[in-house]
PDB file of C-alpha atoms in Angstrom:
ATOM      1  CA  MET A   1       4.691  66.059 -25.884  1.00  0.00           C
ATOM      2  CA  GLY A   2       5.717  68.925 -23.614  1.00  0.00           C
ATOM      3  CA  GLY A   3       3.914  67.296 -20.672  1.00  0.00           C
ATOM      4  CA  GLU A   4       5.713  63.962 -20.970  1.00  0.00           C
ATOM      5  CA  GLU A   5       8.083  63.088 -18.164  1.00  0.00           C
ATOM      6  CA  ALA A   6      11.520  61.723 -18.899  1.00  0.00           C
ATOM      7  CA  PRO A   7      11.620  57.955 -18.417  1.00  0.00           C
ATOM      8  CA  ARG A   8      13.471  56.832 -15.309  1.00  0.00           C
ATOM      9  CA  ARG A   9      17.074  56.201 -16.214  1.00  0.00           C
ATOM     10  CA  ARG A  10      19.439  53.893 -14.367  1.00  0.00           C
ATOM     11  CA  ARG A  11      22.153  55.944 -12.684  1.00  0.00           C
ATOM     12  CA  ASN A  12      25.604  55.536 -14.221  1.00  0.00           C
ATOM     13  CA  PRO A  13      28.028  53.685 -11.938  1.00  0.00           C
ATOM     14  CA  ARG A  14      30.474  55.839 -10.007  1.00  0.00           C
ATOM     15  CA  GLY A  15      33.235  57.142 -12.241  1.00  0.00           C
ATOM     16  CA  GLN A  16      31.173  56.901 -15.433  1.00  0.00           C
ATOM     17  CA  GLY A  17      30.138  60.530 -15.646  1.00  0.00           C
ATOM     18  CA  GLN A  18      31.825  60.714 -19.030  1.00  0.00           C
ATOM     19  CA  LEU A  19      29.301  58.204 -20.312  1.00  0.00           C
ATOM     20  CA  LEU A  20      26.476  60.614 -19.543  1.00  0.00           C
ATOM     21  CA  ARG A  21      28.418  63.441 -21.172  1.00  0.00           C
ATOM     22  CA  ALA A  22      28.788  61.373 -24.341  1.00  0.00           C
ATOM     23  CA  GLN A  23      25.082  60.508 -24.253  1.00  0.00           C
ATOM     24  CA  LEU A  24      24.168  64.187 -23.939  1.00  0.00           C
ATOM     25  CA  VAL A  25      26.358  65.077 -26.903  1.00  0.00           C
ATOM     26  CA  GLU A  26      24.906  62.252 -28.986  1.00  0.00           C
ATOM     27  CA  ALA A  27      21.354  63.282 -28.092  1.00  0.00           C
ATOM     28  CA  ALA A  28      21.960  66.944 -28.928  1.00  0.00           C
ATOM     29  CA  ALA A  29      23.582  65.998 -32.235  1.00  0.00           C
ATOM     30  CA  HIS A  30      20.654  63.715 -33.090  1.00  0.00           C
ATOM     31  CA  LEU A  31      18.065  66.380 -32.264  1.00  0.00           C
ATOM     32  CA  LEU A  32      19.864  69.107 -34.207  1.00  0.00           C
ATOM     33  CA  ALA A  33      19.999  66.804 -37.234  1.00  0.00           C
ATOM     34  CA  THR A  34      16.398  65.578 -37.080  1.00  0.00           C
ATOM     35  CA  LEU A  35      14.201  68.329 -35.645  1.00  0.00           C
ATOM     36  CA  ASP A  36      12.066  70.147 -38.196  1.00  0.00           C
ATOM     37  CA  GLN A  37      13.009  73.353 -36.390  1.00  0.00           C
ATOM     38  CA  PRO A  38      16.458  72.784 -34.856  1.00  0.00           C
ATOM     39  CA  GLU A  39      16.559  76.414 -33.762  1.00  0.00           C
ATOM     40  CA  THR A  40      13.970  75.534 -31.102  1.00  0.00           C
ATOM     41  CA  LEU A  41      16.224  73.000 -29.366  1.00  0.00           C
ATOM     42  CA  THR A  42      16.262  73.264 -25.566  1.00  0.00           C
ATOM     43  CA  LEU A  43      18.203  71.594 -22.773  1.00  0.00           C
ATOM     44  CA  ARG A  44      14.938  70.073 -21.596  1.00  0.00           C
ATOM     45  CA  GLN A  45      14.573  68.260 -24.939  1.00  0.00           C
ATOM     46  CA  VAL A  46      18.117  66.942 -24.695  1.00  0.00           C
ATOM     47  CA  ALA A  47      17.484  65.731 -21.150  1.00  0.00           C
ATOM     48  CA  ARG A  48      14.262  64.002 -22.224  1.00  0.00           C
ATOM     49  CA  GLU A  49      16.067  62.292 -25.106  1.00  0.00           C
ATOM     50  CA  VAL A  50      18.658  60.838 -22.725  1.00  0.00           C
ATOM     51  CA  GLY A  51      16.216  60.185 -19.903  1.00  0.00           C
ATOM     52  CA  VAL A  52      17.683  62.434 -17.212  1.00  0.00           C
ATOM     53  CA  ALA A  53      16.588  65.518 -15.325  1.00  0.00           C
ATOM     54  CA  PRO A  54      17.612  68.798 -17.024  1.00  0.00           C
ATOM     55  CA  ALA A  55      19.676  69.703 -13.953  1.00  0.00           C
ATOM     56  CA  SER A  56      21.950  66.728 -14.698  1.00  0.00           C
ATOM     57  CA  ILE A  57      23.266  68.493 -17.777  1.00  0.00           C
ATOM     58  CA  TYR A  58      24.860  71.335 -15.836  1.00  0.00           C
ATOM     59  CA  SER A  59      27.505  69.039 -14.373  1.00  0.00           C
ATOM     60  CA  HIS A  60      28.851  68.657 -17.903  1.00  0.00           C
ATOM     61  CA  PHE A  61      27.824  71.771 -19.844  1.00  0.00           C
ATOM     62  CA  PRO A  62      27.047  75.184 -18.303  1.00  0.00           C
ATOM     63  CA  ASP A  63      24.457  76.043 -20.930  1.00  0.00           C
ATOM     64  CA  LEU A  64      22.946  75.058 -24.260  1.00  0.00           C
ATOM     65  CA  GLY A  65      25.515  77.082 -26.177  1.00  0.00           C
ATOM     66  CA  SER A  66      28.415  75.101 -24.740  1.00  0.00           C
ATOM     67  CA  LEU A  67      26.728  71.821 -25.617  1.00  0.00           C
ATOM     68  CA  VAL A  68      25.971  72.896 -29.181  1.00  0.00           C
ATOM     69  CA  GLN A  69      29.506  74.220 -29.659  1.00  0.00           C
ATOM     70  CA  HIS A  70      30.843  70.845 -28.583  1.00  0.00           C
ATOM     71  CA  VAL A  71      28.589  69.087 -31.089  1.00  0.00           C
ATOM     72  CA  LEU A  72      29.749  71.399 -33.863  1.00  0.00           C
ATOM     73  CA  ARG A  73      33.424  70.889 -33.073  1.00  0.00           C
ATOM     74  CA  LEU A  74      32.983  67.118 -33.138  1.00  0.00           C
ATOM     75  CA  ARG A  75      31.066  67.171 -36.418  1.00  0.00           C
ATOM     76  CA  TYR A  76      33.626  69.434 -38.094  1.00  0.00           C
ATOM     77  CA  ALA A  77      36.441  67.195 -36.879  1.00  0.00           C
ATOM     78  CA  GLU A  78      34.589  64.142 -38.204  1.00  0.00           C
ATOM     79  CA  LEU A  79      34.159  65.660 -41.659  1.00  0.00           C
ATOM     80  CA  ALA A  80      37.727  66.995 -41.758  1.00  0.00           C
ATOM     81  CA  GLY A  81      38.995  63.537 -40.836  1.00  0.00           C
ATOM     82  CA  LEU A  82      36.999  61.920 -43.631  1.00  0.00           C
ATOM     83  CA  MET A  83      38.376  64.430 -46.133  1.00  0.00           C
ATOM     84  CA  ASP A  84      41.948  63.822 -44.968  1.00  0.00           C
ATOM     85  CA  GLU A  85      41.417  60.071 -45.170  1.00  0.00           C
ATOM     86  CA  ALA A  86      40.019  60.333 -48.699  1.00  0.00           C
ATOM     87  CA  ALA A  87      43.025  62.401 -49.792  1.00  0.00           C
ATOM     88  CA  ALA A  88      45.637  60.181 -48.118  1.00  0.00           C
ATOM     89  CA  PRO A  89      46.240  57.864 -51.128  1.00  0.00           C
ATOM     90  CA  ALA A  90      46.699  60.821 -53.521  1.00  0.00           C
ATOM     91  CA  THR A  91      49.916  60.912 -55.522  1.00  0.00           C
ATOM     92  CA  ASP A  92      49.462  64.407 -56.935  1.00  0.00           C
ATOM     93  CA  PRO A  93      47.627  67.648 -56.032  1.00  0.00           C
ATOM     94  CA  LEU A  94      44.652  66.979 -58.304  1.00  0.00           C
ATOM     95  CA  ASP A  95      43.931  63.604 -56.737  1.00  0.00           C
ATOM     96  CA  ASP A  96      44.268  65.210 -53.303  1.00  0.00           C
ATOM     97  CA  LEU A  97      41.708  67.868 -54.199  1.00  0.00           C
ATOM     98  CA  LEU A  98      39.338  65.362 -55.794  1.00  0.00           C
ATOM     99  CA  GLY A  99      39.458  63.120 -52.753  1.00  0.00           C
ATOM    100  CA  ARG A 100      38.708  65.964 -50.352  1.00  0.00           C
ATOM    101  CA  CYS A 101      35.908  67.508 -52.376  1.00  0.00           C
ATOM    102  CA  ALA A 102      34.228  64.225 -53.272  1.00  0.00           C
ATOM    103  CA  ALA A 103      34.289  63.177 -49.605  1.00  0.00           C
ATOM    104  CA  TYR A 104      32.756  66.512 -48.605  1.00  0.00           C
ATOM    105  CA  VAL A 105      29.900  66.285 -51.105  1.00  0.00           C
ATOM    106  CA  ARG A 106      29.173  62.615 -50.518  1.00  0.00           C
ATOM    107  CA  TRP A 107      29.094  63.085 -46.744  1.00  0.00           C
ATOM    108  CA  GLY A 108      26.739  66.030 -47.115  1.00  0.00           C
ATOM    109  CA  VAL A 109      24.367  64.050 -49.319  1.00  0.00           C
ATOM    110  CA  GLU A 110      24.505  60.921 -47.157  1.00  0.00           C
ATOM    111  CA  HIS A 111      24.052  62.898 -43.912  1.00  0.00           C
ATOM    112  CA  PRO A 112      21.696  65.764 -44.769  1.00  0.00           C
ATOM    113  CA  GLY A 113      20.678  66.409 -41.172  1.00  0.00           C
ATOM    114  CA  GLU A 114      24.248  66.580 -39.925  1.00  0.00           C
ATOM    115  CA  TYR A 115      25.203  68.751 -42.894  1.00  0.00           C
ATOM    116  CA  ARG A 116      22.385  71.130 -42.050  1.00  0.00           C
ATOM    117  CA  THR A 117      23.665  71.286 -38.486  1.00  0.00           C
ATOM    118  CA  LEU A 118      27.089  72.435 -39.673  1.00  0.00           C
ATOM    119  CA  PHE A 119      26.170  74.717 -42.544  1.00  0.00           C
ATOM    120  CA  GLY A 120      22.438  75.404 -42.369  1.00  0.00           C
ATOM    121  CA  GLY A 121      22.682  78.316 -39.959  1.00  0.00           C
ATOM    122  CA  ARG A 122      19.632  77.197 -37.952  1.00  0.00           C
ATOM    123  CA  MET A 123      20.758  77.317 -34.347  1.00  0.00           C
ATOM    124  CA  PRO A 124      18.705  77.835 -31.164  1.00  0.00           C
ATOM    125  CA  ALA A 125      17.365  81.383 -31.139  1.00  0.00           C
ATOM    126  CA  ASP A 126      18.834  82.357 -27.768  1.00  0.00           C
ATOM    127  CA  LEU A 127      22.289  81.121 -28.693  1.00  0.00           C
ATOM    128  CA  ALA A 128      25.014  83.730 -29.076  1.00  0.00           C
ATOM    129  CA  LEU A 129      26.884  83.750 -32.357  1.00  0.00           C
ATOM    130  CA  LEU A 130      29.322  80.874 -32.255  1.00  0.00           C
ATOM    131  CA  GLN A 131      32.748  82.160 -33.149  1.00  0.00           C
ATOM    132  CA  ASP A 132      35.051  79.655 -31.463  1.00  0.00           C
ATOM    133  CA  HIS A 133      33.944  76.249 -32.733  1.00  0.00           C
ATOM    134  CA  GLY A 134      36.169  76.271 -35.824  1.00  0.00           C
ATOM    135  CA  ALA A 135      33.457  77.150 -38.359  1.00  0.00           C
ATOM    136  CA  GLY A 136      34.994  74.772 -40.862  1.00  0.00           C
ATOM    137  CA  GLU A 137      38.338  76.580 -41.005  1.00  0.00           C
ATOM    138  CA  ALA A 138      40.247  73.311 -41.276  1.00  0.00           C
ATOM    139  CA  LEU A 139      37.975  72.189 -44.116  1.00  0.00           C
ATOM    140  CA  LEU A 140      38.387  75.415 -46.032  1.00  0.00           C
ATOM    141  CA  GLY A 141      42.115  75.560 -45.347  1.00  0.00           C
ATOM    142  CA  SER A 142      42.672  72.108 -46.810  1.00  0.00           C
ATOM    143  CA  VAL A 143      40.659  72.963 -49.921  1.00  0.00           C
ATOM    144  CA  ILE A 144      42.529  76.256 -50.405  1.00  0.00           C
ATOM    145  CA  ALA A 145      45.937  74.581 -50.127  1.00  0.00           C
ATOM    146  CA  SER A 146      44.980  71.697 -52.391  1.00  0.00           C
ATOM    147  CA  LEU A 147      43.446  73.901 -55.080  1.00  0.00           C
ATOM    148  CA  ALA A 148      46.447  76.254 -54.980  1.00  0.00           C
ATOM    149  CA  ALA A 149      48.777  73.283 -55.491  1.00  0.00           C
ATOM    150  CA  VAL A 150      46.775  72.156 -58.529  1.00  0.00           C
ATOM    151  CA  ARG A 151      46.931  75.610 -60.075  1.00  0.00           C
ATOM    152  CA  GLU A 152      50.620  76.058 -59.284  1.00  0.00           C
ATOM    153  CA  ARG A 153      51.361  72.784 -61.039  1.00  0.00           C
ATOM    154  CA  ALA A 154      49.649  74.261 -64.101  1.00  0.00           C
ATOM    155  CA  GLY A 155      51.944  77.304 -63.903  1.00  0.00           C
ATOM    156  CA  GLU A 156      49.652  79.733 -62.099  1.00  0.00           C
ATOM    157  CA  GLN A 157      51.209  81.866 -59.363  1.00  0.00           C
ATOM    158  CA  SER A 158      48.628  83.560 -57.168  1.00  0.00           C
ATOM    159  CA  PRO A 159      49.040  85.693 -54.037  1.00  0.00           C
ATOM    160  CA  PRO A 160      47.556  84.304 -50.804  1.00  0.00           C
ATOM    161  CA  ALA A 161      44.504  86.565 -51.039  1.00  0.00           C
ATOM    162  CA  ARG A 162      43.666  85.178 -54.466  1.00  0.00           C
ATOM    163  CA  GLN A 163      44.235  81.602 -53.316  1.00  0.00           C
ATOM    164  CA  TRP A 164      41.807  82.244 -50.458  1.00  0.00           C
ATOM    165  CA  GLN A 165      39.201  83.592 -52.860  1.00  0.00           C
ATOM    166  CA  ASN A 166      39.631  80.672 -55.263  1.00  0.00           C
ATOM    167  CA  GLY A 167      39.167  78.167 -52.449  1.00  0.00           C
ATOM    168  CA  LEU A 168      36.185  80.024 -51.054  1.00  0.00           C
ATOM    169  CA  LEU A 169      34.486  80.048 -54.449  1.00  0.00           C
ATOM    170  CA  LEU A 170      35.072  76.316 -54.859  1.00  0.00           C
ATOM    171  CA  TRP A 171      33.659  75.630 -51.401  1.00  0.00           C
ATOM    172  CA  THR A 172      30.660  77.811 -52.243  1.00  0.00           C
ATOM    173  CA  ALA A 173      30.016  75.713 -55.347  1.00  0.00           C
ATOM    174  CA  LEU A 174      30.323  72.441 -53.432  1.00  0.00           C
ATOM    175  CA  HIS A 175      28.008  73.714 -50.700  1.00  0.00           C
ATOM    176  CA  GLY A 176      25.435  74.822 -53.258  1.00  0.00           C
ATOM    177  CA  LEU A 177      25.568  71.409 -54.903  1.00  0.00           C
ATOM    178  CA  VAL A 178      24.941  69.608 -51.609  1.00  0.00           C
ATOM    179  CA  VAL A 179      22.101  71.890 -50.525  1.00  0.00           C
ATOM    180  CA  LEU A 180      20.276  71.825 -53.851  1.00  0.00           C
ATOM    181  CA  TYR A 181      20.768  68.081 -54.252  1.00  0.00           C
ATOM    182  CA  ASN A 182      19.342  67.478 -50.776  1.00  0.00           C
ATOM    183  CA  ASP A 183      16.479  69.953 -51.009  1.00  0.00           C
ATOM    184  CA  HIS A 184      15.344  69.247 -54.566  1.00  0.00           C
ATOM    185  CA  GLY A 185      15.563  65.505 -54.983  1.00  0.00           C
ATOM    186  CA  GLU A 186      12.638  65.619 -57.380  1.00  0.00           C
ATOM    187  CA  LEU A 187      14.836  67.101 -60.098  1.00  0.00           C
ATOM    188  CA  PRO A 188      16.330  64.759 -62.730  1.00  0.00           C
ATOM    189  CA  TRP A 189      19.854  65.058 -61.322  1.00  0.00           C
ATOM    190  CA  PRO A 190      22.782  63.598 -63.259  1.00  0.00           C
ATOM    191  CA  PRO A 191      24.966  61.147 -61.304  1.00  0.00           C
ATOM    192  CA  LEU A 192      26.518  62.859 -58.296  1.00  0.00           C
ATOM    193  CA  ASP A 193      30.098  62.093 -59.337  1.00  0.00           C
ATOM    194  CA  ALA A 194      29.457  63.686 -62.735  1.00  0.00           C
ATOM    195  CA  LEU A 195      28.356  66.873 -60.989  1.00  0.00           C
ATOM    196  CA  ILE A 196      31.409  66.820 -58.726  1.00  0.00           C
ATOM    197  CA  ALA A 197      33.657  66.348 -61.755  1.00  0.00           C
ATOM    198  CA  ASP A 198      32.086  69.281 -63.587  1.00  0.00           C
ATOM    199  CA  VAL A 199      32.428  71.589 -60.574  1.00  0.00           C
ATOM    200  CA  LEU A 200      36.070  70.665 -60.079  1.00  0.00           C
ATOM    201  CA  GLY A 201      36.790  70.925 -63.778  1.00  0.00           C
ATOM    202  CA  LEU A 202      35.467  74.482 -63.775  1.00  0.00           C
ATOM    203  CA  HIS A 203      37.555  75.495 -60.766  1.00  0.00           C
ATOM    204  CA  THR A 204      40.810  73.756 -61.680  1.00  0.00           C
ATOM    205  CA  GLY A 205      40.872  74.229 -65.437  1.00  0.00           C
ATOM    206  CA  GLU A 206      41.292  70.477 -65.852  1.00  0.00           C
ATOM    207  CA  PRO A 207      39.093  68.726 -68.446  1.00  0.00           C
ATOM    208  CA  ALA A 208      35.953  67.392 -66.803  1.00  0.00           C
ATOM    209  CA  GLU A 209      36.519  64.054 -68.534  1.00  0.00           C
ATOM    210  CA  GLU A 210      39.927  63.708 -66.868  1.00  0.00           C
ATOM    211  CA  VAL A 211      38.467  64.654 -63.506  1.00  0.00           C
ATOM    212  CA  ALA A 212      35.603  62.181 -63.945  1.00  0.00           C
ATOM    213  CA  ALA A 213      38.008  59.389 -64.896  1.00  0.00           C
ATOM    214  CA  ARG A 214      40.095  60.029 -61.798  1.00  0.00           C
ATOM    215  CA  LEU A 215      37.020  60.058 -59.595  1.00  0.00           C
ATOM    216  CA  ALA A 216      35.891  56.747 -61.053  1.00  0.00           C
ATOM    217  CA  ALA A 217      39.345  55.243 -60.559  1.00  0.00           C
ATOM    218  CA  GLY A 218      39.528  56.485 -56.983  1.00  0.00           C
TER     219      GLY A 218
END
């Protein structure tokens, strides 16, 4: 495969450089999500996927790290947008939290490759630690605020540090559910929504039956 030449690609018309940029991003995202070893991704592979010479990439991204960071930012924004959209119809804090968390888990299960890209920690070996792509801060922030609102409604007053810890623990549980569900499909898993309801019941103090009923209604 390493000796294959990239197929000849028709040059984009003048002024359509952004089309190539979008194609490069799409190709990198696809490879990160589907490669057995995404940490081995190279610019040459991305170029081959699109059908251009590797040198063409440098007009849009200075290096592999910049391209991967762009992919990560887009994927995080996509997931954050889905969570916000799922929470939009909520009329109280619990429904807001349920919408966000259910959207997170369902997206992770329906898009295992993309989920691995965001949270699997398997990046190209020569890539510096990525500190400026967001790292899911918007996702975590929305979960922290929503969970804090649920607990405050129940009469709990927690300092910001405790609210952060509560949200982080909930996110940890949701992440573990997605990873185990994706990696061990051979297990006799209960319905996914039942698992989501149990996790949220544990972290909110709300009866799991009430949480499950709201999930079903939503």
